[in-house]
Amino acid sequence: MGAVRVGVLGLGLIGGSVARRLAPDHDVRAWDPDPATRAAAAAAGLALASDLGRPDVTVLATPMDALPEALAHWTGGTVTDVGSVKGPVLAAARAAGLADRYVGGHPMAGSERSGFAAADPALLDGAVWVLGLEDDTDTDRWLTVAALVTGAGCRVLPTTAAAHDEAQARISGLPHLLASALAAAGARGGPLATALSAGSFRDGTRVAGARAEFVAALCDGNRAALAAVLDETLADLAAARDALRSGGTVRPLATAGHAARRAWSEPAPTTAVRLDRAAPDLRADLLALGAAGGWLDAVTPAELHGHCPPTHPA
Amino acid sequence: MGAVRVGVLGLGLIGGSVARRLAPDHDVRAWDPDPATRAAAAAAGLALASDLGRPDVTVLATPMDALPEALAHWTGGTVTDVGSVKGPVLAAARAAGLADRYVGGHPMAGSERSGFAAADPALLDGAVWVLGLEDDTDTDRWLTVAALVTGAGCRVLPTTAAAHDEAQARISGLPHLLASALAAAGARGGPLATALSAGSFRDGTRVAGARAEFVAALCDGNRAALAAVLDETLADLAAARDALRSGGTVRPLATAGHAARRAWSEPAPTTAVRLDRAAPDLRADLLALGAAGGWLDAVTPAELHGHCPPTHPA
């Protein structure tokens, strides 16, 4: 695609990485409420402007709790965001009457670090970037954002806010809470436990190094889906505890976990997928692609090119 | 120390690594019941012998469930093991009348891989190696094993079987079960969850890649301590779940986990420690060192040299 006017509001880890990624190819104006962040962004070569002008696409990269207000003040173009939970932002966009301008987004990239100092265009290399596709999403605007994101070297995965949030609870909220619980359990063991800890404890606690406010926003923002997933995991762990108490074995859980990790770490080769941009069921085709774990690599004026794991029924 | 006659029984990941680590400096004879393993070990230069002779130290590196029988047939020298749980082996040693010859051991090293093919002397570089010191442990035999282990470049941490197993539940059993539960929760999310998973899921599930029988042996062998630690963790996670359901926040758990991980990943500098080998309270001194997370680096004829985190009261 040609150069697009892009506004980026919020220059933390993700917003900063996105702005720096898009700046070489597009007309990017960025802003952050923090003067020190703006100074660092200007020093990195970004064009700073409190008035983002009339961008074709505005990327809201503020903290989750500031997104509803940022949306409510929006006045033009297509608006997307990078929030880690999509349901609440979608609801806010609808409440603000912006459902037809809003395309929810979530790049699946992160780091224990935060802030513009940690921003890095390479963080987005080949990253999966969810774009929300609801019944009331404008497909043309969705494709505009998808073209921008694929053009930046990311994989666009189409799904709904509800499906995203359910999956997100499993693969992001839950690992953060388990890491926190493990770190706390280790600390209760005192210096002896610390001295004995090795690789399994190190890797299992890594993301507990994230700031507590980040973890809380990630989890509290997705409370319904995460509580349901925690119910499942509490049941699995309670069954293991009960087996240990009654002379049984944790083997069923170990076996299920081993099979799941193995399937995860040895994905089958993907198949190339091509969709007609003018297909009458394009929305359904895209959602089927995302539900199967597939993604788009490129958006051309006529076609959509992507890849999909072999589970895809097509 | 001079060359010691060492027998190693069992040449899996740990036994194989130990035998290969000790062979250049000591008179090592090794054995494994599996012919293919013996062939691989012989090809790697180890001396194989079904009769281990009359070693000064025998290292039992069989699977946990074979240790009691291996102990019961023991006839000479000092015997140690490398099992990941110490209470049951200590009980078996006492039951076999070998309490004064047995020194429980556990090198804190591992890998997702297993078997002699994965054995690697470098796996033990600087590893913490627990040596159990009970009221009925022979201190001279304990020091013989400690000299062998420190001479191999490992850090000897003195503690009791009970304290080891409690810590082990926190820093090994628990992370393995949490990794399994996380992997299973991700798999229940289907291909979409797999496609969205990134670093937090990858690291949180890594040790679920271990063989299920290994995880089951690790956990089932330490059932009482692990069940108690699971009670704590279930309570932490249930509190987070309840907070999510009631409009609250997971922040208390995230804050505790962050503080714990930070303290773990930024240990304070250690202090050098020197103990008189003939001290009347040597046993108590050693146990105090281990309880503070300290270890021995070297055993000389007169002294014990080690290091300790600043929590050590000495």
XYZ file of C-alpha atoms in Angstrom:
628
model
C 0.000 0.000 0.000
C 1.076 3.586 -0.435
C 1.942 5.957 2.359
C -0.860 6.460 4.849
C -1.348 9.309 7.308
C -1.050 7.651 10.691
C -1.531 9.146 14.134
C -0.157 7.308 17.159
C -1.401 8.381 20.565
C 0.643 6.965 23.432
C 4.308 6.057 23.067
C 4.950 3.312 25.591
C 6.452 -0.053 24.713
C 3.857 -0.927 22.056
C 2.868 2.530 20.828
C 6.518 3.517 20.549
C 7.387 0.318 18.702
C 4.456 0.771 16.293
C 5.287 4.401 15.580
C 8.933 3.589 14.925
C 7.949 0.626 12.758
C 5.571 2.651 10.577
C 7.522 5.916 10.379
C 9.896 4.937 7.544
C 7.006 4.078 5.207
C 4.167 6.346 6.265
C 3.346 9.886 7.337
C 3.367 9.287 11.079
C 2.557 11.896 13.712
C 2.776 10.793 17.316
C 1.969 12.142 20.748
C 2.307 11.176 24.382
C 1.078 13.089 27.422
C 4.459 12.675 29.148
C 7.038 15.364 28.197
C 10.030 13.074 28.869
C 8.542 10.407 26.610
C 7.967 13.009 23.880
C 11.563 14.175 24.182
C 12.839 10.604 23.855
C 10.545 9.977 20.876
C 11.671 13.186 19.144
C 15.294 12.201 19.754
C 14.514 8.863 18.071
C 13.336 10.786 14.992
C 9.563 10.647 15.412
C 7.410 13.637 14.405
C 5.602 14.821 17.537
C 2.371 16.845 17.358
C -0.365 17.351 19.932
C -2.713 17.840 16.953
C -2.511 14.581 15.033
C -4.135 16.311 12.054
C -6.598 14.260 10.008
C -4.946 10.861 9.871
C -6.333 8.035 7.772
C -5.710 5.699 10.715
C -5.273 6.611 14.338
C -3.592 4.075 16.598
C -4.645 4.526 20.207
C -1.829 3.112 22.296
C -2.724 4.621 25.647
C -3.124 2.503 28.789
C -6.307 0.414 28.738
C -8.103 2.606 31.259
C -7.564 5.725 29.129
C -8.954 4.173 25.929
C -12.664 4.931 26.480
C -11.935 8.628 26.941
C -9.548 8.702 23.977
C -12.236 7.089 21.835
C -14.950 9.458 23.008
C -12.947 12.455 21.794
C -12.263 10.970 18.417
C -13.387 13.003 15.377
C -12.174 11.510 12.096
C -10.760 8.639 10.074
C -10.428 5.032 11.123
C -9.457 4.332 14.685
C -7.732 1.258 16.030
C -6.059 0.404 19.318
C -3.462 -1.997 20.723
C -5.148 -2.904 24.010
C -4.640 -6.386 25.378
C -8.379 -6.896 26.022
C -10.870 -6.157 23.287
C -14.377 -6.466 24.729
C -14.337 -3.329 26.899
C -12.851 -1.169 24.124
C -15.411 -2.428 21.629
C -18.185 -1.611 24.096
C -16.732 1.876 24.587
C -16.504 2.417 20.822
C -20.122 1.384 20.396
C -21.185 3.592 23.299
C -19.397 6.516 21.644
C -21.217 5.847 18.377
C -17.947 4.867 16.679
C -18.674 1.205 15.939
C -18.354 1.766 12.174
C -15.017 3.577 12.493
C -13.407 1.354 15.077
C -11.256 -1.687 14.355
C -9.999 -3.292 17.553
C -6.376 -4.349 17.434
C -3.941 -6.312 19.551
C -0.362 -6.998 18.488
C 0.782 -10.163 20.305
C 4.142 -8.775 21.298
C 5.545 -7.705 24.604
C 8.448 -7.606 26.949
C 9.035 -7.456 30.692
C 10.258 -3.934 29.996
C 7.984 -0.966 29.457
C 8.033 2.616 28.241
C 9.442 4.254 25.131
C 12.987 3.337 26.164
C 12.049 -0.312 25.565
C 10.242 0.416 22.266
C 11.795 -1.459 19.373
C 10.466 -1.870 15.823
C 11.923 -5.400 15.783
C 9.522 -6.359 18.593
C 6.850 -6.580 15.885
C 8.812 -8.753 13.434
C 6.384 -11.420 12.248
C 4.119 -10.817 15.245
C 0.524 -11.976 15.171
C -1.695 -8.892 15.270
C -5.349 -9.501 16.056
C -7.870 -7.287 14.271
C -11.419 -7.502 15.586
C -14.151 -8.179 13.057
C -17.664 -7.786 14.441
C -21.055 -7.706 12.731
C -20.948 -3.918 12.869
C -17.339 -3.500 11.747
C -16.872 -1.625 8.448
C -15.043 -4.146 6.266
C -13.305 -1.478 4.165
C -11.886 0.181 7.263
C -10.880 -3.240 8.571
C -8.989 -3.907 5.333
C -7.282 -0.503 5.531
C -5.899 -1.356 8.951
C -5.066 -4.903 7.833
C -3.066 -3.517 4.892
C -1.157 -1.180 7.215
C -0.350 -3.972 9.663
C 0.627 -6.605 7.093
C 2.727 -3.954 5.349
C 4.644 -3.610 8.619
C 5.565 -7.303 8.470
C 2.948 -8.571 10.924
C 0.401 -11.364 10.611
C -3.194 -10.186 10.828
C -5.448 -12.637 12.620
C -9.174 -11.866 12.210
C -11.423 -12.732 15.132
C -14.120 -11.290 17.347
C -13.493 -9.402 20.560
C -15.190 -12.176 22.535
C -13.110 -14.977 20.995
C -9.940 -12.941 21.410
C -10.619 -12.281 25.076
C -11.355 -15.931 25.801
C -8.108 -17.023 24.138
C -6.213 -14.159 25.743
C -7.315 -15.319 29.190
C -5.746 -18.701 28.457
C -2.470 -17.631 26.906
C -1.705 -14.341 28.636
C -3.809 -13.643 31.744
C -3.427 -17.159 33.112
C 0.360 -17.429 32.573
C 0.850 -14.084 34.298
C -1.184 -15.150 37.340
C 0.503 -18.561 37.516
C 3.914 -16.906 37.329
C 2.969 -14.566 40.166
C 1.622 -17.418 42.291
C 4.765 -19.481 41.668
C 7.086 -16.606 42.532
C 5.158 -16.003 45.752
C 5.276 -19.706 46.678
C 9.026 -19.737 46.127
C 9.551 -16.663 48.276
C 7.629 -18.298 51.130
C 10.300 -21.024 51.055
C 12.961 -18.513 52.114
C 16.644 -18.530 51.166
C 16.884 -22.326 50.954
C 14.199 -22.499 48.282
C 15.822 -19.608 46.444
C 19.170 -21.383 46.531
C 17.695 -24.606 45.155
C 15.691 -22.980 42.381
C 16.806 -23.649 38.839
C 15.437 -23.570 35.317
C 11.859 -24.626 35.983
C 11.394 -21.899 38.587
C 13.248 -19.297 36.507
C 11.130 -19.817 33.402
C 7.898 -20.313 35.326
C 8.287 -16.969 37.096
C 9.710 -14.858 34.260
C 6.606 -12.826 33.503
C 6.055 -12.105 37.179
C 8.823 -9.591 36.493
C 6.282 -7.429 34.651
C 5.012 -4.389 36.545
C 2.125 -5.253 38.861
C -0.066 -2.519 37.373
C 0.454 -4.015 33.907
C -0.517 -7.494 35.117
C -3.515 -6.110 36.992
C -4.730 -4.186 33.927
C -4.270 -7.253 31.735
C -6.250 -9.460 34.115
C -8.817 -7.098 35.614
C -9.707 -5.880 32.118
C -10.634 -9.421 31.087
C -12.280 -10.486 34.327
C -15.140 -12.663 33.099
C -13.112 -14.767 30.678
C -10.165 -15.064 33.027
C -12.310 -16.086 36.004
C -13.806 -18.887 33.899
C -10.372 -20.130 32.816
C -9.159 -19.945 36.425
C -12.075 -22.181 37.394
C -10.750 -24.827 35.001
C -7.180 -24.509 36.193
C -8.172 -24.545 39.870
C -10.051 -27.778 39.181
C -7.007 -29.330 37.463
C -4.679 -28.353 40.301
C -7.127 -29.385 43.027
C -7.446 -32.794 41.365
C -3.652 -33.132 41.415
C -3.563 -32.085 45.076
C -6.303 -34.574 45.946
C -4.464 -37.341 44.088
C -1.309 -36.604 46.062
C -3.248 -36.672 49.351
C -5.017 -39.933 48.565
C -2.013 -41.932 47.377
C -2.799 -41.353 43.721
C -0.740 -39.762 40.968
C -0.481 -36.446 39.157
C 0.170 -38.368 35.969
C -3.123 -37.458 34.218
C -2.297 -33.753 34.457
C 1.353 -34.346 33.501
C 0.250 -36.394 30.497
C -2.269 -33.798 29.312
C 0.272 -31.027 29.770
C 2.990 -32.907 27.942
C 0.734 -33.651 24.970
C -0.421 -30.033 24.836
C 3.082 -28.585 25.023
C 4.321 -31.010 22.398
C 1.521 -30.136 19.982
C 2.194 -26.458 20.628
C 5.926 -26.684 20.065
C 5.727 -28.816 16.931
C 3.157 -27.067 14.737
C 2.303 -28.688 11.446
C 3.289 -26.841 8.246
C 0.828 -24.181 7.189
C -0.974 -23.893 3.877
C -1.127 -20.758 1.738
C -4.586 -19.185 1.638
C -5.937 -16.653 -0.863
C -9.215 -14.784 -0.380
C -11.095 -12.674 -2.923
C -11.480 -9.216 -1.458
C -14.898 -8.887 -3.123
C -16.222 -12.241 -1.892
C -19.792 -11.903 -0.571
C -18.948 -13.900 2.550
C -15.604 -12.210 3.153
C -16.400 -11.512 6.813
C -17.267 -15.158 7.476
C -14.247 -16.357 5.473
C -11.934 -14.149 7.528
C -13.415 -15.280 10.831
C -13.088 -18.937 9.790
C -9.444 -18.288 8.961
C -8.785 -16.761 12.386
C -10.728 -19.456 14.242
C -8.428 -22.026 12.642
C -5.369 -20.104 13.793
C -4.680 -18.653 10.328
C -3.632 -15.147 9.372
C -3.158 -12.676 6.531
C 0.326 -11.802 5.302
C -0.616 -9.271 2.625
C -3.569 -7.186 1.490
C -3.574 -6.152 -2.167
C -6.258 -4.119 -3.974
C -7.939 -7.331 -5.158
C -6.831 -10.143 -2.893
C -5.904 -11.188 0.596
C -2.965 -13.555 1.019
C -2.446 -15.592 4.131
C -1.501 -18.857 5.739
C -3.353 -21.358 7.833
C -2.573 -24.443 9.940
C -3.915 -27.705 8.516
C -6.872 -27.626 10.932
C -8.468 -25.117 8.572
C -11.450 -26.805 6.896
C -10.912 -24.976 3.580
C 41.287 -34.442 46.894
C 43.080 -37.378 45.312
C 41.516 -39.908 42.999
C 38.595 -41.777 44.525
C 37.102 -45.084 43.461
C 33.603 -44.192 42.329
C 30.817 -46.469 41.188
C 27.894 -45.003 39.247
C 24.776 -47.126 38.912
C 22.333 -45.802 36.331
C 23.441 -43.761 33.331
C 20.487 -41.584 32.432
C 20.685 -37.802 32.117
C 22.064 -37.215 35.613
C 23.967 -40.446 36.215
C 25.568 -40.169 32.798
C 26.518 -36.551 33.363
C 27.989 -37.347 36.794
C 30.008 -40.299 35.508
C 31.393 -38.273 32.612
C 32.150 -35.372 34.936
C 34.077 -37.507 37.436
C 35.833 -39.903 35.031
C 38.786 -37.647 34.118
C 39.817 -37.222 37.774
C 38.722 -40.439 39.470
C 38.609 -44.190 39.063
C 35.030 -44.451 37.823
C 33.225 -47.685 37.050
C 29.676 -47.394 35.784
C 26.732 -49.622 34.979
C 23.245 -49.399 33.575
C 20.723 -52.230 33.175
C 20.000 -51.167 29.585
C 22.434 -52.659 27.005
C 21.976 -49.773 24.543
C 22.772 -47.276 27.288
C 25.882 -49.259 28.224
C 27.016 -49.301 24.608
C 26.581 -45.531 24.331
C 28.419 -45.006 27.630
C 31.297 -47.249 26.552
C 31.500 -45.359 23.249
C 31.779 -42.151 25.287
C 34.808 -43.620 27.051
C 33.314 -44.753 30.352
C 34.514 -47.960 32.011
C 31.531 -50.304 32.260
C 31.382 -53.129 34.810
C 28.423 -54.995 36.269
C 30.595 -55.518 39.374
C 31.385 -52.018 40.597
C 34.136 -53.493 42.788
C 34.648 -51.893 46.188
C 34.224 -48.203 45.474
C 34.850 -45.541 48.104
C 31.652 -43.823 46.961
C 28.765 -45.326 45.052
C 26.423 -42.940 43.267
C 22.980 -44.463 42.825
C 21.457 -42.746 39.815
C 18.632 -45.144 39.091
C 15.020 -43.996 38.769
C 13.504 -43.015 42.125
C 11.382 -46.142 42.369
C 14.426 -48.419 41.993
C 16.437 -46.716 44.748
C 15.113 -48.658 47.750
C 16.048 -51.973 46.140
C 19.455 -50.682 45.020
C 20.112 -49.545 48.598
C 19.018 -52.825 50.132
C 21.622 -54.722 48.110
C 24.419 -52.403 49.043
C 27.491 -53.998 50.717
C 30.353 -51.498 51.087
C 31.675 -47.934 51.142
C 29.711 -44.730 51.246
C 26.539 -44.559 49.222
C 24.869 -41.469 47.825
C 22.113 -40.872 45.300
C 20.838 -38.170 42.969
C 17.097 -38.549 43.496
C 14.921 -35.458 43.307
C 13.110 -36.290 46.567
C 15.109 -37.139 49.662
C 12.688 -38.243 52.385
C 11.710 -41.606 50.900
C 15.311 -42.564 50.079
C 16.460 -41.624 53.572
C 13.676 -43.772 55.019
C 14.710 -46.668 52.792
C 18.357 -46.273 53.818
C 17.393 -46.332 57.479
C 15.140 -49.342 56.932
C 18.054 -51.148 55.267
C 20.290 -50.371 58.254
C 22.470 -48.101 56.110
C 21.796 -44.770 57.824
C 25.478 -44.361 58.766
C 26.709 -45.094 55.232
C 24.139 -43.095 53.303
C 24.471 -39.455 52.274
C 21.443 -38.281 50.323
C 22.271 -36.146 47.320
C 20.443 -34.057 44.749
C 22.226 -32.090 42.039
C 19.932 -29.204 41.027
C 20.432 -29.667 37.318
C 18.175 -30.971 34.619
C 16.914 -30.685 31.123
C 13.732 -31.442 29.209
C 15.786 -34.193 27.578
C 16.549 -37.517 29.211
C 18.757 -40.562 28.836
C 22.488 -40.969 28.328
C 22.298 -39.249 24.939
C 21.449 -36.033 26.793
C 24.124 -36.542 29.467
C 26.622 -33.694 29.506
C 29.331 -32.963 32.086
C 28.695 -29.227 31.539
C 25.167 -29.685 32.896
C 26.778 -29.718 36.347
C 28.893 -26.554 35.931
C 28.438 -24.565 39.117
C 25.268 -26.478 39.966
C 23.948 -26.488 43.504
C 24.177 -30.053 44.822
C 22.224 -30.774 47.973
C 23.798 -33.205 50.440
C 21.522 -34.369 53.231
C 22.810 -34.053 56.769
C 20.678 -35.787 59.377
C 21.266 -36.524 63.050
C 22.346 -40.050 62.092
C 24.523 -39.078 59.130
C 28.236 -39.959 59.496
C 29.965 -36.586 59.170
C 33.190 -38.067 57.768
C 31.302 -39.838 55.002
C 29.349 -36.659 54.354
C 32.637 -34.754 53.952
C 33.991 -37.429 51.590
C 31.016 -36.947 49.285
C 31.182 -33.158 49.709
C 34.846 -33.191 48.645
C 34.008 -35.289 45.574
C 31.165 -32.979 44.567
C 32.967 -29.680 45.176
C 35.967 -31.113 43.318
C 33.663 -31.557 40.327
C 32.905 -27.828 40.354
C 29.555 -27.979 42.108
C 28.248 -26.099 45.136
C 27.377 -28.344 48.060
C 24.346 -27.159 49.996
C 23.889 -28.925 53.362
C 20.316 -29.434 54.520
C 17.974 -32.088 55.858
C 15.818 -34.346 53.722
C 12.689 -32.727 55.142
C 13.811 -29.157 54.428
C 14.978 -30.164 50.953
C 11.671 -31.776 50.093
C 9.662 -28.780 51.295
C 11.772 -26.411 49.184
C 11.738 -28.829 46.267
C 7.941 -28.843 46.268
C 8.013 -25.058 45.853
C 10.701 -24.708 43.208
C 10.357 -27.906 41.168
C 7.164 -29.858 41.791
C 4.938 -26.789 41.725
C 6.449 -25.250 38.548
C 6.049 -28.565 36.749
C 2.377 -28.865 37.727
C 1.652 -25.234 36.874
C 3.322 -25.665 33.486
C 1.196 -28.742 32.807
C -1.998 -26.975 33.881
C -1.160 -23.965 31.707
C -0.392 -26.094 28.672
C -3.682 -27.955 29.126
C -5.627 -24.688 29.480
C -4.065 -23.376 26.285
C -4.920 -26.529 24.366
C -8.551 -26.228 25.429
C -8.566 -22.872 23.632
C -7.974 -24.607 20.302
C -6.055 -23.244 17.305
C -6.977 -19.609 17.990
C -5.380 -19.697 21.436
C -2.346 -21.475 19.994
C -2.009 -18.809 17.312
C -2.190 -15.979 19.852
C 0.254 -17.504 22.304
C 3.575 -15.764 22.723
C 6.403 -15.492 25.225
C 4.437 -15.767 28.459
C 2.798 -19.000 27.336
C 6.017 -20.387 25.845
C 8.054 -19.878 29.012
C 5.234 -20.834 31.348
C 4.773 -24.199 29.631
C 8.410 -25.095 28.899
C 8.829 -27.775 31.551
C 5.559 -29.415 30.549
C 7.754 -30.738 27.743
C 9.340 -33.134 30.240
C 8.201 -36.743 30.048
C 5.005 -37.344 32.022
C 6.563 -40.242 33.953
C 9.390 -37.936 35.055
C 6.948 -35.278 36.252
C 4.806 -37.887 37.996
C 7.829 -39.378 39.779
C 8.997 -35.922 40.830
C 5.587 -35.009 42.246
C 4.218 -38.319 43.513
C 7.499 -38.962 45.330
C 7.072 -35.748 47.309
C 3.341 -35.969 47.878
C 2.963 -34.566 51.377
C 5.096 -31.466 50.865
C 3.708 -30.799 47.400
C 0.086 -31.159 48.497
C 0.703 -28.570 51.213
C 2.281 -26.115 48.760
C -0.582 -26.703 46.312
C -3.000 -25.741 49.104
C -1.254 -22.360 49.341
C -1.217 -21.815 45.597
C -4.833 -22.889 45.174
C -5.758 -20.324 47.827
C -3.796 -17.579 46.028
C -5.400 -18.376 42.685
C -8.888 -18.774 44.140
C -8.527 -15.348 45.767
C -7.591 -13.879 42.384
C -10.560 -15.616 40.763
C -12.909 -14.346 43.450
C -11.547 -10.817 43.071
C -12.197 -10.948 39.327
C -15.755 -12.187 39.911
C -16.557 -9.554 42.529
C -15.236 -6.512 40.646
C -11.964 -6.507 42.570
C -8.400 -6.744 41.348
C -5.650 -9.335 41.047
C -3.178 -6.656 42.045
C -2.257 -8.133 45.461
C -1.084 -11.365 43.819
C 0.652 -9.488 40.992
C 2.425 -7.270 43.528
C 3.571 -10.190 45.682
C 4.743 -12.082 42.607
C 6.610 -9.100 41.214
C 8.417 -8.454 44.502
C 9.330 -12.136 44.807
C 10.614 -12.437 41.260
C 12.588 -9.230 41.606
C 14.250 -10.380 44.824
C 15.005 -13.721 43.174
C 16.522 -12.231 40.045
C 18.632 -9.634 41.825
C 20.418 -11.572 44.567
C 22.690 -9.626 46.888
C 26.439 -10.348 46.723
C 27.524 -13.336 48.764
C 30.104 -13.438 51.531
C 32.949 -15.925 51.759
C 32.547 -18.432 54.594
C 35.207 -20.650 56.188
C 34.398 -23.485 58.581
C 36.828 -25.466 60.750
C 36.428 -29.113 59.811
C 37.065 -30.104 63.451
C 34.539 -27.654 64.950
C 32.427 -29.363 67.622
C 29.218 -27.929 66.162
C 30.147 -28.608 62.542
C 26.822 -30.288 61.791
C 24.842 -27.324 63.121
C 27.151 -24.864 61.354
C 26.639 -26.648 58.050
C 22.869 -26.772 58.445
C 22.785 -23.055 59.307
C 24.773 -22.359 56.154
C 22.330 -24.293 53.995
C 19.247 -22.801 55.662
C 20.578 -19.367 54.725
C 21.009 -20.463 51.115
C 24.791 -20.841 51.424
C 27.033 -23.564 50.049
C 30.512 -25.099 50.118
C 32.905 -24.579 47.219
C 35.835 -26.624 48.481
C 36.677 -29.212 51.130
C 40.300 -29.369 52.242
C 41.777 -31.682 54.890
C 41.372 -28.964 57.541
C 38.789 -26.512 56.324
C 35.560 -26.013 54.429
C 35.299 -23.026 52.128
C 32.000 -21.647 50.976
C 29.808 -18.675 50.232
C 26.610 -17.392 51.703
C 23.983 -14.754 50.896
C 23.900 -11.836 53.356
C 20.904 -13.335 55.175
C 23.354 -15.641 56.916
C 23.525 -14.662 60.602
C 27.253 -15.498 60.926
